[in-house]
Amino acid sequence: MGSDLPASIAIRPEQEVDRDQIHDLTKRAFAPMAFAAGDEQDLINALRDADALTISLVAVQDGKVVGHIAFSPANSADGAPGWFALGPVSVAPEVQGLGIGRLLIEAGLQRLIALDAAGCILTGNPVYYRRFGFVVRVDLAPPGEPSEYYMVRSLGDPTPSQVVSFHPLFHAAGT
Ligand SMILES: CC(C)(COP(=O)(O)OP(=O)(O)OC[C@H]1O[C@@H](n2cnc3c(N)ncnc32)[C@H](O)[C@@H]1OP(=O)(O)O)[C@@H](O)C(=O)NCCC(=O)NCCS
């Protein structure tokens, strides 16, 4: 992994002109995934419309969006500020496995650190996300989340002692 990463990949914040490509890319990337709700692309638009798309980065190759990652505010039950959720993250199927996902995740986490974030949550495959410092925290999973896939990475604060929840739009969109 990573050694085949095209040198021409650039990671940058989304621009308005990218929105349709982000939507199509997300739909395409999640379509084959058995766990997908099928509306991940709509969640991104809903978060943006609600001013809750804190970080939205694209990976661009030859002027084309080939990857995207979203971060949104999360809610810690103990009232601790500065928690965020990672996702959705997508890489175009034809360029998966080249390290673009890694670039997006690492760039996003760096931006969270620059925002003095306390930490980040996600639901995802632990085999993939543990390499980025996320740990499964079944005990902190909000009700309704698949707790064995619920992962936390502390960035500034110590690991929280109470549930950290996703933005309500995650549930409105069915993801
Ligand atoms: C998940 C995703 C963003 C990763 O992007 P990527 O550019 O393919 O990932 P990278 O090249 O950085 O990393 C590749 C590694 O991740 C692994 N990997 C990718 N997706 C994985 C998944 N869903 N579960 C477990 N491992 C996964 C690959 O097997 C590979 O492993 P290796 O390093 O041991 O060879 C991309 O595969 C994708 O868009 N998948 C469909 C949408 C999706 O599942 N999004 C995440 C939902 S939690």
PDB file of C-alpha atoms and ligand atoms in Angstrom:
ATOM      1  CA  MET A   1       0.000   0.000   0.000  1.00  0.00           C
ATOM      2  CA  GLY A   2       1.110   3.586  -0.542  1.00  0.00           C
ATOM      3  CA  SER A   3       4.079   2.790  -2.795  1.00  0.00           C
ATOM      4  CA  ASP A   4       1.847   3.077  -5.854  1.00  0.00           C
ATOM      5  CA  LEU A   5       0.397   6.412  -4.773  1.00  0.00           C
ATOM      6  CA  PRO A   6       0.350   8.688  -7.817  1.00  0.00           C
ATOM      7  CA  ALA A   7       2.559  11.738  -7.302  1.00  0.00           C
ATOM      8  CA  SER A   8      -0.120  13.888  -8.903  1.00  0.00           C
ATOM      9  CA  ILE A   9      -2.611  13.520  -6.026  1.00  0.00           C
ATOM     10  CA  ALA A  10      -3.385  16.781  -4.213  1.00  0.00           C
ATOM     11  CA  ILE A  11      -5.412  17.090  -1.010  1.00  0.00           C
ATOM     12  CA  ARG A  12      -7.311  20.352  -0.521  1.00  0.00           C
ATOM     13  CA  PRO A  13     -10.513  21.708   1.035  1.00  0.00           C
ATOM     14  CA  GLU A  14     -13.634  21.231  -1.055  1.00  0.00           C
ATOM     15  CA  GLN A  15     -14.770  24.022  -3.326  1.00  0.00           C
ATOM     16  CA  GLU A  16     -18.313  24.666  -4.480  1.00  0.00           C
ATOM     17  CA  VAL A  17     -17.467  23.325  -7.909  1.00  0.00           C
ATOM     18  CA  ASP A  18     -16.539  19.934  -6.369  1.00  0.00           C
ATOM     19  CA  ARG A  19     -19.944  19.222  -4.850  1.00  0.00           C
ATOM     20  CA  ASP A  20     -21.464  17.158  -7.642  1.00  0.00           C
ATOM     21  CA  GLN A  21     -18.295  15.088  -7.975  1.00  0.00           C
ATOM     22  CA  ILE A  22     -18.223  14.475  -4.205  1.00  0.00           C
ATOM     23  CA  HIS A  23     -21.830  13.284  -4.359  1.00  0.00           C
ATOM     24  CA  ASP A  24     -21.208  10.931  -7.285  1.00  0.00           C
ATOM     25  CA  LEU A  25     -17.931   9.619  -5.894  1.00  0.00           C
ATOM     26  CA  THR A  26     -19.451   8.854  -2.496  1.00  0.00           C
ATOM     27  CA  LYS A  27     -22.382   7.059  -4.092  1.00  0.00           C
ATOM     28  CA  ARG A  28     -20.051   4.974  -6.260  1.00  0.00           C
ATOM     29  CA  ALA A  29     -17.639   4.103  -3.450  1.00  0.00           C
ATOM     30  CA  PHE A  30     -20.345   2.974  -1.024  1.00  0.00           C
ATOM     31  CA  ALA A  31     -22.555   1.169  -3.564  1.00  0.00           C
ATOM     32  CA  PRO A  32     -20.750  -2.201  -3.290  1.00  0.00           C
ATOM     33  CA  MET A  33     -20.454  -2.078   0.505  1.00  0.00           C
ATOM     34  CA  ALA A  34     -22.878  -4.454   2.253  1.00  0.00           C
ATOM     35  CA  PHE A  35     -23.007  -2.245   5.333  1.00  0.00           C
ATOM     36  CA  ALA A  36     -23.831   0.936   3.415  1.00  0.00           C
ATOM     37  CA  ALA A  37     -27.139   2.685   3.971  1.00  0.00           C
ATOM     38  CA  GLY A  38     -27.063   3.971   0.399  1.00  0.00           C
ATOM     39  CA  ASP A  39     -27.530   7.604   1.335  1.00  0.00           C
ATOM     40  CA  GLU A  40     -24.023   8.507   2.478  1.00  0.00           C
ATOM     41  CA  GLN A  41     -23.774  11.023  -0.379  1.00  0.00           C
ATOM     42  CA  ASP A  42     -26.914  12.776   0.857  1.00  0.00           C
ATOM     43  CA  LEU A  43     -25.576  12.964   4.400  1.00  0.00           C
ATOM     44  CA  ILE A  44     -22.663  15.091   3.161  1.00  0.00           C
ATOM     45  CA  ASN A  45     -25.062  17.549   1.529  1.00  0.00           C
ATOM     46  CA  ALA A  46     -27.254  17.618   4.642  1.00  0.00           C
ATOM     47  CA  LEU A  47     -24.263  18.337   6.881  1.00  0.00           C
ATOM     48  CA  ARG A  48     -23.131  21.096   4.541  1.00  0.00           C
ATOM     49  CA  ASP A  49     -26.611  22.640   4.461  1.00  0.00           C
ATOM     50  CA  ALA A  50     -26.708  22.544   8.287  1.00  0.00           C
ATOM     51  CA  ASP A  51     -23.314  24.273   8.497  1.00  0.00           C
ATOM     52  CA  ALA A  52     -22.004  21.101  10.147  1.00  0.00           C
ATOM     53  CA  LEU A  53     -19.391  20.117   7.583  1.00  0.00           C
ATOM     54  CA  THR A  54     -16.480  21.294   9.705  1.00  0.00           C
ATOM     55  CA  ILE A  55     -13.824  19.817   7.440  1.00  0.00           C
ATOM     56  CA  SER A  56     -14.388  18.598   3.891  1.00  0.00           C
ATOM     57  CA  LEU A  57     -11.300  17.599   1.952  1.00  0.00           C
ATOM     58  CA  VAL A  58     -10.980  16.280  -1.563  1.00  0.00           C
ATOM     59  CA  ALA A  59      -8.226  14.275  -3.214  1.00  0.00           C
ATOM     60  CA  VAL A  60      -7.756  15.537  -6.747  1.00  0.00           C
ATOM     61  CA  GLN A  61      -5.944  13.851  -9.595  1.00  0.00           C
ATOM     62  CA  ASP A  62      -5.684  15.507 -13.010  1.00  0.00           C
ATOM     63  CA  GLY A  63      -8.464  17.901 -12.079  1.00  0.00           C
ATOM     64  CA  LYS A  64     -10.824  15.101 -11.054  1.00  0.00           C
ATOM     65  CA  VAL A  65     -12.077  14.415  -7.526  1.00  0.00           C
ATOM     66  CA  VAL A  66     -10.999  10.853  -6.680  1.00  0.00           C
ATOM     67  CA  GLY A  67     -11.405  10.959  -2.906  1.00  0.00           C
ATOM     68  CA  HIS A  68     -13.301  12.795  -0.185  1.00  0.00           C
ATOM     69  CA  ILE A  69     -13.479  12.938   3.585  1.00  0.00           C
ATOM     70  CA  ALA A  70     -15.917  14.711   5.901  1.00  0.00           C
ATOM     71  CA  PHE A  71     -15.673  15.678   9.552  1.00  0.00           C
ATOM     72  CA  SER A  72     -18.594  17.052  11.556  1.00  0.00           C
ATOM     73  CA  PRO A  73     -19.182  18.120  15.170  1.00  0.00           C
ATOM     74  CA  ALA A  74     -19.883  15.316  17.654  1.00  0.00           C
ATOM     75  CA  ASN A  75     -21.525  15.592  21.042  1.00  0.00           C
ATOM     76  CA  SER A  76     -19.898  14.372  24.233  1.00  0.00           C
ATOM     77  CA  ALA A  77     -22.379  13.448  26.951  1.00  0.00           C
ATOM     78  CA  ASP A  78     -20.065  14.898  29.577  1.00  0.00           C
ATOM     79  CA  GLY A  79     -20.236  18.261  27.819  1.00  0.00           C
ATOM     80  CA  ALA A  80     -16.592  18.230  26.759  1.00  0.00           C
ATOM     81  CA  PRO A  81     -16.149  20.506  23.726  1.00  0.00           C
ATOM     82  CA  GLY A  82     -14.073  19.804  20.649  1.00  0.00           C
ATOM     83  CA  TRP A  83     -15.265  16.364  19.593  1.00  0.00           C
ATOM     84  CA  PHE A  84     -15.716  15.531  15.920  1.00  0.00           C
ATOM     85  CA  ALA A  85     -16.846  12.595  13.799  1.00  0.00           C
ATOM     86  CA  LEU A  86     -14.987  11.243  10.782  1.00  0.00           C
ATOM     87  CA  GLY A  87     -17.057  10.198   7.808  1.00  0.00           C
ATOM     88  CA  PRO A  88     -18.153   9.514   5.237  1.00  0.00           C
ATOM     89  CA  VAL A  89     -14.796   8.863   3.587  1.00  0.00           C
ATOM     90  CA  SER A  90     -14.633   7.626   0.009  1.00  0.00           C
ATOM     91  CA  VAL A  91     -12.057   6.820  -2.616  1.00  0.00           C
ATOM     92  CA  ALA A  92     -13.044   6.101  -6.214  1.00  0.00           C
ATOM     93  CA  PRO A  93     -13.161   2.311  -6.691  1.00  0.00           C
ATOM     94  CA  GLU A  94     -10.639   2.366  -9.541  1.00  0.00           C
ATOM     95  CA  VAL A  95      -7.959   3.985  -7.350  1.00  0.00           C
ATOM     96  CA  GLN A  96      -8.610   2.323  -3.995  1.00  0.00           C
ATOM     97  CA  GLY A  97      -5.736   0.653  -2.196  1.00  0.00           C
ATOM     98  CA  LEU A  98      -3.127   3.181  -3.366  1.00  0.00           C
ATOM     99  CA  GLY A  99      -2.949   5.184  -0.153  1.00  0.00           C
ATOM    100  CA  ILE A 100      -5.389   7.975  -1.033  1.00  0.00           C
ATOM    101  CA  GLY A 101      -7.639   7.081   1.908  1.00  0.00           C
ATOM    102  CA  ARG A 102      -4.633   7.291   4.199  1.00  0.00           C
ATOM    103  CA  LEU A 103      -3.715  10.727   2.826  1.00  0.00           C
ATOM    104  CA  LEU A 104      -7.249  12.027   3.393  1.00  0.00           C
ATOM    105  CA  ILE A 105      -7.529  10.624   6.927  1.00  0.00           C
ATOM    106  CA  GLU A 106      -4.117  11.890   7.999  1.00  0.00           C
ATOM    107  CA  ALA A 107      -4.723  15.336   6.484  1.00  0.00           C
ATOM    108  CA  GLY A 108      -8.106  15.537   8.207  1.00  0.00           C
ATOM    109  CA  LEU A 109      -6.690  14.544  11.592  1.00  0.00           C
ATOM    110  CA  GLN A 110      -3.954  17.175  11.217  1.00  0.00           C
ATOM    111  CA  ARG A 111      -6.627  19.789  10.607  1.00  0.00           C
ATOM    112  CA  LEU A 112      -8.551  18.638  13.663  1.00  0.00           C
ATOM    113  CA  ILE A 113      -5.389  18.975  15.745  1.00  0.00           C
ATOM    114  CA  ALA A 114      -4.934  22.492  14.356  1.00  0.00           C
ATOM    115  CA  LEU A 115      -8.476  23.258  15.570  1.00  0.00           C
ATOM    116  CA  ASP A 116      -7.463  22.093  19.078  1.00  0.00           C
ATOM    117  CA  ALA A 117      -9.917  19.208  18.830  1.00  0.00           C
ATOM    118  CA  ALA A 118     -10.345  16.971  21.840  1.00  0.00           C
ATOM    119  CA  GLY A 119     -10.847  13.880  19.732  1.00  0.00           C
ATOM    120  CA  CYS A 120     -12.589  12.094  16.900  1.00  0.00           C
ATOM    121  CA  ILE A 121     -15.104   9.263  16.639  1.00  0.00           C
ATOM    122  CA  LEU A 122     -16.166   7.020  13.777  1.00  0.00           C
ATOM    123  CA  THR A 123     -17.869   3.793  12.938  1.00  0.00           C
ATOM    124  CA  GLY A 124     -15.757   1.655  10.670  1.00  0.00           C
ATOM    125  CA  ASN A 125     -13.669  -1.458  10.251  1.00  0.00           C
ATOM    126  CA  PRO A 126     -11.163  -1.617  13.143  1.00  0.00           C
ATOM    127  CA  VAL A 127      -8.653  -3.430  10.915  1.00  0.00           C
ATOM    128  CA  TYR A 128      -8.388  -0.289   8.798  1.00  0.00           C
ATOM    129  CA  TYR A 129      -8.780   2.517  11.326  1.00  0.00           C
ATOM    130  CA  ARG A 130      -6.536   1.241  14.088  1.00  0.00           C
ATOM    131  CA  ARG A 131      -3.558   2.207  11.946  1.00  0.00           C
ATOM    132  CA  PHE A 132      -4.613   5.837  12.442  1.00  0.00           C
ATOM    133  CA  GLY A 133      -4.689   5.551  16.231  1.00  0.00           C
ATOM    134  CA  PHE A 134      -8.408   4.803  16.629  1.00  0.00           C
ATOM    135  CA  VAL A 135      -9.428   2.249  19.247  1.00  0.00           C
ATOM    136  CA  VAL A 136     -12.713   0.369  19.582  1.00  0.00           C
ATOM    137  CA  ARG A 137     -14.687   1.677  22.566  1.00  0.00           C
ATOM    138  CA  VAL A 138     -17.771  -0.485  22.907  1.00  0.00           C
ATOM    139  CA  ASP A 139     -18.441   1.174  26.269  1.00  0.00           C
ATOM    140  CA  LEU A 140     -18.681   4.656  24.756  1.00  0.00           C
ATOM    141  CA  ALA A 141     -20.859   3.795  21.744  1.00  0.00           C
ATOM    142  CA  PRO A 142     -24.127   5.714  21.502  1.00  0.00           C
ATOM    143  CA  PRO A 143     -27.324   3.637  21.541  1.00  0.00           C
ATOM    144  CA  GLY A 144     -28.128   2.317  18.090  1.00  0.00           C
ATOM    145  CA  GLU A 145     -24.533   2.346  16.839  1.00  0.00           C
ATOM    146  CA  PRO A 146     -22.811  -0.972  16.016  1.00  0.00           C
ATOM    147  CA  SER A 147     -20.610  -0.847  19.103  1.00  0.00           C
ATOM    148  CA  GLU A 148     -17.986  -3.298  17.820  1.00  0.00           C
ATOM    149  CA  TYR A 149     -17.248  -0.804  15.021  1.00  0.00           C
ATOM    150  CA  TYR A 150     -17.409   2.318  17.176  1.00  0.00           C
ATOM    151  CA  MET A 151     -13.938   3.821  17.467  1.00  0.00           C
ATOM    152  CA  VAL A 152     -12.387   6.763  19.280  1.00  0.00           C
ATOM    153  CA  ARG A 153      -9.168   8.665  18.879  1.00  0.00           C
ATOM    154  CA  SER A 154      -8.217  11.193  21.522  1.00  0.00           C
ATOM    155  CA  LEU A 155      -6.343  14.162  20.086  1.00  0.00           C
ATOM    156  CA  GLY A 156      -6.044  16.634  22.928  1.00  0.00           C
ATOM    157  CA  ASP A 157      -8.109  15.535  25.877  1.00  0.00           C
ATOM    158  CA  PRO A 158      -7.792  12.236  27.678  1.00  0.00           C
ATOM    159  CA  THR A 159     -10.127   9.508  26.494  1.00  0.00           C
ATOM    160  CA  PRO A 160     -13.686  10.492  27.418  1.00  0.00           C
ATOM    161  CA  SER A 161     -15.584   8.636  30.093  1.00  0.00           C
ATOM    162  CA  GLN A 162     -19.018   9.135  28.584  1.00  0.00           C
ATOM    163  CA  VAL A 163     -20.796   8.524  25.301  1.00  0.00           C
ATOM    164  CA  VAL A 164     -19.789  10.663  22.312  1.00  0.00           C
ATOM    165  CA  SER A 165     -22.557  10.846  19.687  1.00  0.00           C
ATOM    166  CA  PHE A 166     -22.683  11.666  16.017  1.00  0.00           C
ATOM    167  CA  HIS A 167     -24.462  14.741  14.663  1.00  0.00           C
ATOM    168  CA  PRO A 168     -28.227  14.009  14.619  1.00  0.00           C
ATOM    169  CA  LEU A 169     -28.191  14.193  10.818  1.00  0.00           C
ATOM    170  CA  PHE A 170     -26.323  10.863  10.733  1.00  0.00           C
ATOM    171  CA  HIS A 171     -29.494   9.245  12.024  1.00  0.00           C
ATOM    172  CA  ALA A 172     -31.852  11.388   9.976  1.00  0.00           C
ATOM    173  CA  ALA A 173     -30.020  10.159   6.869  1.00  0.00           C
ATOM    174  CA  GLY A 174     -30.211   6.559   8.043  1.00  0.00           C
ATOM    175  CA  THR A 175     -26.454   5.991   8.355  1.00  0.00           C
TER     176      THR A 175
HETATM  177  C1  LIG B   1     -12.205   2.863   2.929  1.00  0.00           C
HETATM  178  C2  LIG B   1     -11.536   3.657   1.817  1.00  0.00           C
HETATM  179  C3  LIG B   1     -11.879   5.137   1.948  1.00  0.00           C
HETATM  180  C4  LIG B   1     -10.016   3.476   1.953  1.00  0.00           C
HETATM  181  O1  LIG B   1      -9.375   4.225   0.948  1.00  0.00           O
HETATM  182  P1  LIG B   1      -8.146   3.581   0.159  1.00  0.00           P
HETATM  183  O2  LIG B   1      -7.505   4.681  -0.616  1.00  0.00           O
HETATM  184  O3  LIG B   1      -8.628   2.406  -0.594  1.00  0.00           O
HETATM  185  O4  LIG B   1      -7.243   3.113   1.397  1.00  0.00           O
HETATM  186  P2  LIG B   1      -5.656   3.073   1.493  1.00  0.00           P
HETATM  187  O5  LIG B   1      -5.077   2.843   0.137  1.00  0.00           O
HETATM  188  O6  LIG B   1      -5.179   4.216   2.269  1.00  0.00           O
HETATM  189  O7  LIG B   1      -5.484   1.792   2.396  1.00  0.00           O
HETATM  190  C5  LIG B   1      -5.645   0.533   1.828  1.00  0.00           C
HETATM  191  C6  LIG B   1      -5.721  -0.477   2.919  1.00  0.00           C
HETATM  192  O8  LIG B   1      -6.972  -0.351   3.573  1.00  0.00           O
HETATM  193  C7  LIG B   1      -7.649  -1.582   3.552  1.00  0.00           C
HETATM  194  N1  LIG B   1      -9.066  -1.275   3.511  1.00  0.00           N
HETATM  195  C8  LIG B   1      -9.700  -0.455   2.678  1.00  0.00           C
HETATM  196  N2  LIG B   1     -11.014  -0.435   2.960  1.00  0.00           N
HETATM  197  C9  LIG B   1     -11.188  -1.236   4.023  1.00  0.00           C
HETATM  198  C10 LIG B   1     -12.299  -1.620   4.793  1.00  0.00           C
HETATM  199  N3  LIG B   1     -13.545  -1.171   4.534  1.00  0.00           N
HETATM  200  N4  LIG B   1     -12.116  -2.473   5.788  1.00  0.00           N
HETATM  201  C11 LIG B   1     -10.889  -2.944   6.067  1.00  0.00           C
HETATM  202  N5  LIG B   1      -9.783  -2.611   5.379  1.00  0.00           N
HETATM  203  C12 LIG B   1      -9.941  -1.773   4.369  1.00  0.00           C
HETATM  204  C13 LIG B   1      -7.128  -2.271   2.329  1.00  0.00           C
HETATM  205  O9  LIG B   1      -7.311  -3.661   2.421  1.00  0.00           O
HETATM  206  C14 LIG B   1      -5.652  -1.898   2.413  1.00  0.00           C
HETATM  207  O10 LIG B   1      -5.013  -2.672   3.387  1.00  0.00           O
HETATM  208  P3  LIG B   1      -3.416  -2.877   3.441  1.00  0.00           P
HETATM  209  O11 LIG B   1      -2.824  -1.550   3.746  1.00  0.00           O
HETATM  210  O12 LIG B   1      -3.225  -3.828   4.561  1.00  0.00           O
HETATM  211  O13 LIG B   1      -3.048  -3.379   2.115  1.00  0.00           O
HETATM  212  C15 LIG B   1     -11.955   3.153   0.403  1.00  0.00           C
HETATM  213  O14 LIG B   1     -11.595   1.800   0.285  1.00  0.00           O
HETATM  214  C16 LIG B   1     -13.429   3.317   0.119  1.00  0.00           C
HETATM  215  O15 LIG B   1     -13.854   4.347  -0.400  1.00  0.00           O
HETATM  216  N6  LIG B   1     -14.250   2.278   0.421  1.00  0.00           N
HETATM  217  C17 LIG B   1     -15.679   2.330   0.144  1.00  0.00           C
HETATM  218  C18 LIG B   1     -16.397   3.300   1.055  1.00  0.00           C
HETATM  219  C19 LIG B   1     -16.107   2.957   2.505  1.00  0.00           C
HETATM  220  O16 LIG B   1     -16.165   1.802   2.922  1.00  0.00           O
HETATM  221  N7  LIG B   1     -15.832   4.004   3.295  1.00  0.00           N
HETATM  222  C20 LIG B   1     -15.478   3.861   4.700  1.00  0.00           C
HETATM  223  C21 LIG B   1     -16.662   3.539   5.523  1.00  0.00           C
HETATM  224  S1  LIG B   1     -16.211   3.320   7.225  1.00  0.00           S
END
